[in-house]
Amino acid sequence: MRDRDADKRLAAETAVGEVRDHMLVGLGTGSTAAHAIAALAARGLRIETVATSEASAALARSKGLVVRDFADVAHVDLAIDGADAIDARLRCVKGAGGAMLREKVVAEAARRMLVIADGTKRVARLGATALPVEVLPFARAFVLDRLSAYFVRCVERAGYRTDNGHIVIDGHGWDDASPRALADRLMAVPGVVGHGLFLREVDAAYIAENGIVTRLERGRNPR
Ligand code: 5RP
């Protein structure tokens, strides 16, 4: 049995095969996305990138990739990012690395968004995975109180700040019968600035398990 990191690298390297010269590529965040950044740099294409975190921007620059300021960008050709959990409908939970807000903006700006993952990320149900919620520090106690209606347990990441200066509260134990409704309810709480539910952003997923890569395309996979 291969190790998970080898599968992450394989998924990343395979997905990077979709990148072509002159594309503007969205770089994800996390250990799988780091493999994609390395693979992208190794291809030596004439591309530009935008990054979903300061860490990914620094990594990409260290490998010689051009990283543009996303504040000047409205459209991205292709985004490639990891996930914490992904179901058969390509709905994801993201944000263990705390970058879910920028990741969602870049995913939404992308004409095509790819998730790359090892096989352990495939799930039948999303609700077993902690859902990260990005919160204005000013609203900390108020939001924690409101979130208790939707999660069995809410845990603030102690001493942690996102690249946007916000705190993250991980919601454990949530009802995944209607994730769209939960996403809407979370965004309706003043002080919540984002969350890790990606319900319609992902176009395809490259998932590697024991050295075999499966590509899932939105709307074309067995349920
Ligand atoms: C960061 C993310 C990551 O993509 C997700 O946590 C997966 O990380 P890894 O590739 O290290 O398993 O959403 O905010």
XYZ file of C-alpha atoms and ligand atoms in Angstrom:
237
model
C 0.000 0.000 0.000
C 1.343 3.430 -0.995
C 1.573 6.231 1.482
C -0.937 9.056 1.385
C 1.613 11.648 0.411
C 2.575 9.664 -2.684
C -1.089 9.590 -3.686
C -1.422 13.335 -3.051
C 1.566 13.952 -5.302
C 0.207 11.654 -8.015
C -3.209 13.362 -8.004
C -1.518 16.765 -8.160
C 0.860 15.832 -10.971
C -1.981 14.349 -13.020
C -4.253 17.376 -12.585
C -1.465 19.764 -13.525
C -1.523 18.060 -16.942
C -4.591 20.210 -17.706
C -2.547 23.416 -17.520
C -1.561 25.018 -20.835
C 0.706 27.896 -21.828
C -0.690 31.398 -21.196
C -3.197 30.265 -18.581
C -3.784 32.176 -15.365
C -3.816 29.423 -12.737
C -5.281 29.577 -9.218
C -3.023 27.884 -6.681
C -4.649 26.169 -3.725
C -3.374 25.758 -0.200
C -2.211 22.719 1.762
C 0.050 19.732 1.304
C -1.649 18.451 -1.874
C -1.725 21.910 -3.423
C 1.986 22.222 -2.595
C 2.630 19.175 -4.781
C 0.648 20.854 -7.571
C 2.738 24.012 -7.234
C 5.946 21.983 -7.487
C 4.624 20.021 -10.481
C 3.507 23.205 -12.197
C 6.899 24.835 -11.728
C 8.612 21.694 -13.031
C 6.612 21.866 -16.288
C 8.203 25.218 -17.154
C 5.094 26.577 -18.877
C 4.549 30.242 -19.762
C 1.827 30.853 -17.202
C 0.894 33.268 -14.455
C -0.682 32.314 -11.157
C -2.687 33.721 -8.264
C -2.438 32.162 -4.828
C -5.078 31.389 -2.194
C -2.703 31.990 0.722
C 0.496 33.806 1.583
C 2.136 30.394 2.120
C 1.266 29.183 -1.372
C 2.350 32.500 -2.896
C 5.730 32.227 -1.168
C 6.144 28.588 -2.223
C 5.236 29.370 -5.824
C 7.628 32.322 -6.013
C 10.396 30.219 -4.464
C 9.947 27.784 -7.351
C 10.102 30.516 -9.976
C 6.387 30.887 -10.753
C 4.930 34.328 -11.455
C 2.337 35.141 -8.781
C -0.037 38.030 -9.461
C -1.987 39.969 -6.851
C -5.493 38.540 -6.948
C -6.871 41.963 -6.048
C -6.186 42.885 -9.707
C -7.770 39.739 -11.163
C -11.409 38.988 -12.021
C -11.077 35.731 -13.962
C -8.863 32.684 -13.599
C -8.565 29.962 -16.244
C -8.037 26.993 -13.958
C -7.915 26.593 -10.169
C -6.315 23.551 -8.536
C -6.824 22.920 -4.831
C -7.043 20.222 -2.192
C -9.997 19.279 0.013
C -10.666 17.767 3.415
C -13.640 15.728 2.203
C -15.332 15.240 -1.162
C -18.510 13.326 -1.977
C -19.728 11.684 -5.193
C -21.446 14.929 -6.255
C -18.118 16.805 -5.954
C -19.351 18.720 -2.934
C -16.459 19.448 -0.589
C -15.485 20.486 2.880
C -12.348 22.629 2.796
C -10.454 24.831 5.184
C -8.429 22.623 7.513
C -5.574 24.878 6.395
C -7.648 27.989 7.131
C -7.582 29.369 3.574
C -11.192 28.577 2.612
C -12.341 32.151 2.041
C -9.624 33.025 -0.484
C -9.944 29.512 -1.909
C -13.637 30.068 -2.523
C -13.113 33.441 -4.187
C -10.483 32.000 -6.526
C -12.597 28.884 -7.213
C -15.572 31.077 -8.083
C -13.397 33.216 -10.381
C -12.111 30.115 -12.180
C -13.566 28.857 -15.461
C -12.666 25.368 -14.225
C -11.890 24.237 -10.699
C -10.078 20.977 -9.952
C -9.857 19.265 -6.580
C -6.849 17.032 -5.998
C -6.832 14.513 -3.175
C -5.742 11.146 -1.896
C -8.398 8.480 -1.543
C -8.980 9.045 2.166
C -10.763 12.303 1.307
C -13.617 10.545 -0.515
C -16.662 10.326 1.733
C -20.225 9.090 1.486
C -21.393 11.971 3.700
C -19.809 15.341 4.384
C -21.126 15.791 7.920
C -18.457 13.661 9.589
C -15.821 16.261 8.655
C -15.375 19.350 10.831
C -16.616 22.430 8.983
C -14.368 25.499 9.369
C -16.113 28.859 9.703
C -14.151 32.104 9.276
C -15.289 34.782 11.699
C -14.679 38.459 12.386
C -12.783 38.508 15.726
C -15.094 41.304 16.965
C -18.075 38.925 16.674
C -16.388 35.896 18.297
C -18.724 35.177 21.253
C -21.863 36.164 19.368
C -21.053 33.896 16.424
C -20.047 31.006 18.700
C -23.459 31.280 20.349
C -25.296 31.346 16.982
C -23.252 28.455 15.575
C -24.239 26.237 18.476
C -27.632 25.890 16.753
C -25.997 24.115 13.806
C -23.144 22.116 15.328
C -22.893 19.643 18.186
C -19.571 21.234 19.194
C -17.791 24.417 18.131
C -14.040 24.736 18.686
C -12.159 27.964 18.091
C -8.615 27.499 16.741
C -6.634 28.927 19.641
C -4.290 31.755 18.714
C -4.924 31.273 15.010
C -5.594 34.046 12.486
C -6.282 33.571 8.780
C -4.383 35.550 6.163
C -7.390 37.885 6.306
C -6.922 38.523 10.051
C -9.996 36.525 11.066
C -10.469 33.671 13.542
C -11.633 30.159 12.618
C -14.244 28.131 14.464
C -14.438 24.440 13.539
C -17.965 23.086 13.685
C -18.116 19.400 14.611
C -21.185 17.229 14.222
C -23.515 18.796 11.677
C -26.554 17.621 9.771
C -25.557 17.126 6.149
C -29.066 16.392 4.864
C -29.192 19.859 3.293
C -25.736 21.457 3.073
C -27.058 24.293 0.862
C -29.461 25.328 3.622
C -26.666 25.185 6.196
C -24.384 27.259 3.960
C -27.100 29.895 3.603
C -27.778 29.942 7.352
C -24.097 30.321 8.185
C -23.664 33.240 5.792
C -26.762 34.875 7.301
C -25.023 35.208 10.694
C -23.455 38.680 10.934
C -19.767 38.234 11.659
C -19.407 35.044 9.612
C -17.256 35.934 6.607
C -16.894 32.501 5.065
C -17.009 28.750 5.550
C -15.543 25.608 4.057
C -18.585 24.216 2.257
C -17.924 24.140 -1.496
C -21.153 22.890 -3.008
C -21.052 23.975 -6.653
C -17.563 25.342 -7.303
C -15.780 22.088 -8.173
C -15.862 20.968 -11.820
C -13.674 17.886 -11.536
C -11.636 15.915 -9.019
C -8.462 13.902 -9.414
C -8.345 11.350 -6.638
C -5.402 8.985 -6.237
C -5.676 5.784 -4.271
C -2.874 3.243 -4.043
C -1.255 4.668 -7.146
C -4.391 4.768 -9.324
C -5.911 8.124 -10.292
C -9.641 8.501 -10.847
C -10.999 11.634 -12.499
C -14.536 12.570 -11.540
C -16.375 15.176 -13.633
C -19.351 17.119 -12.318
C -22.608 15.570 -13.446
C -20.972 12.550 -15.016
C -20.297 10.256 -12.079
C -22.273 7.360 -10.653
C -23.981 8.371 -7.415
C -6.824 24.645 3.079
C -7.602 23.568 2.409
C -6.839 22.386 1.941
O -7.002 22.298 0.564
C -7.356 21.159 2.618
O -7.260 21.350 4.004
C -6.562 19.915 2.196
O -5.266 20.000 2.706
P -4.193 18.857 2.425
O -3.951 18.854 0.949
O -2.979 19.300 3.210
O -4.749 17.559 2.915
O -8.791 23.626 2.239
O -7.670 25.669 3.524
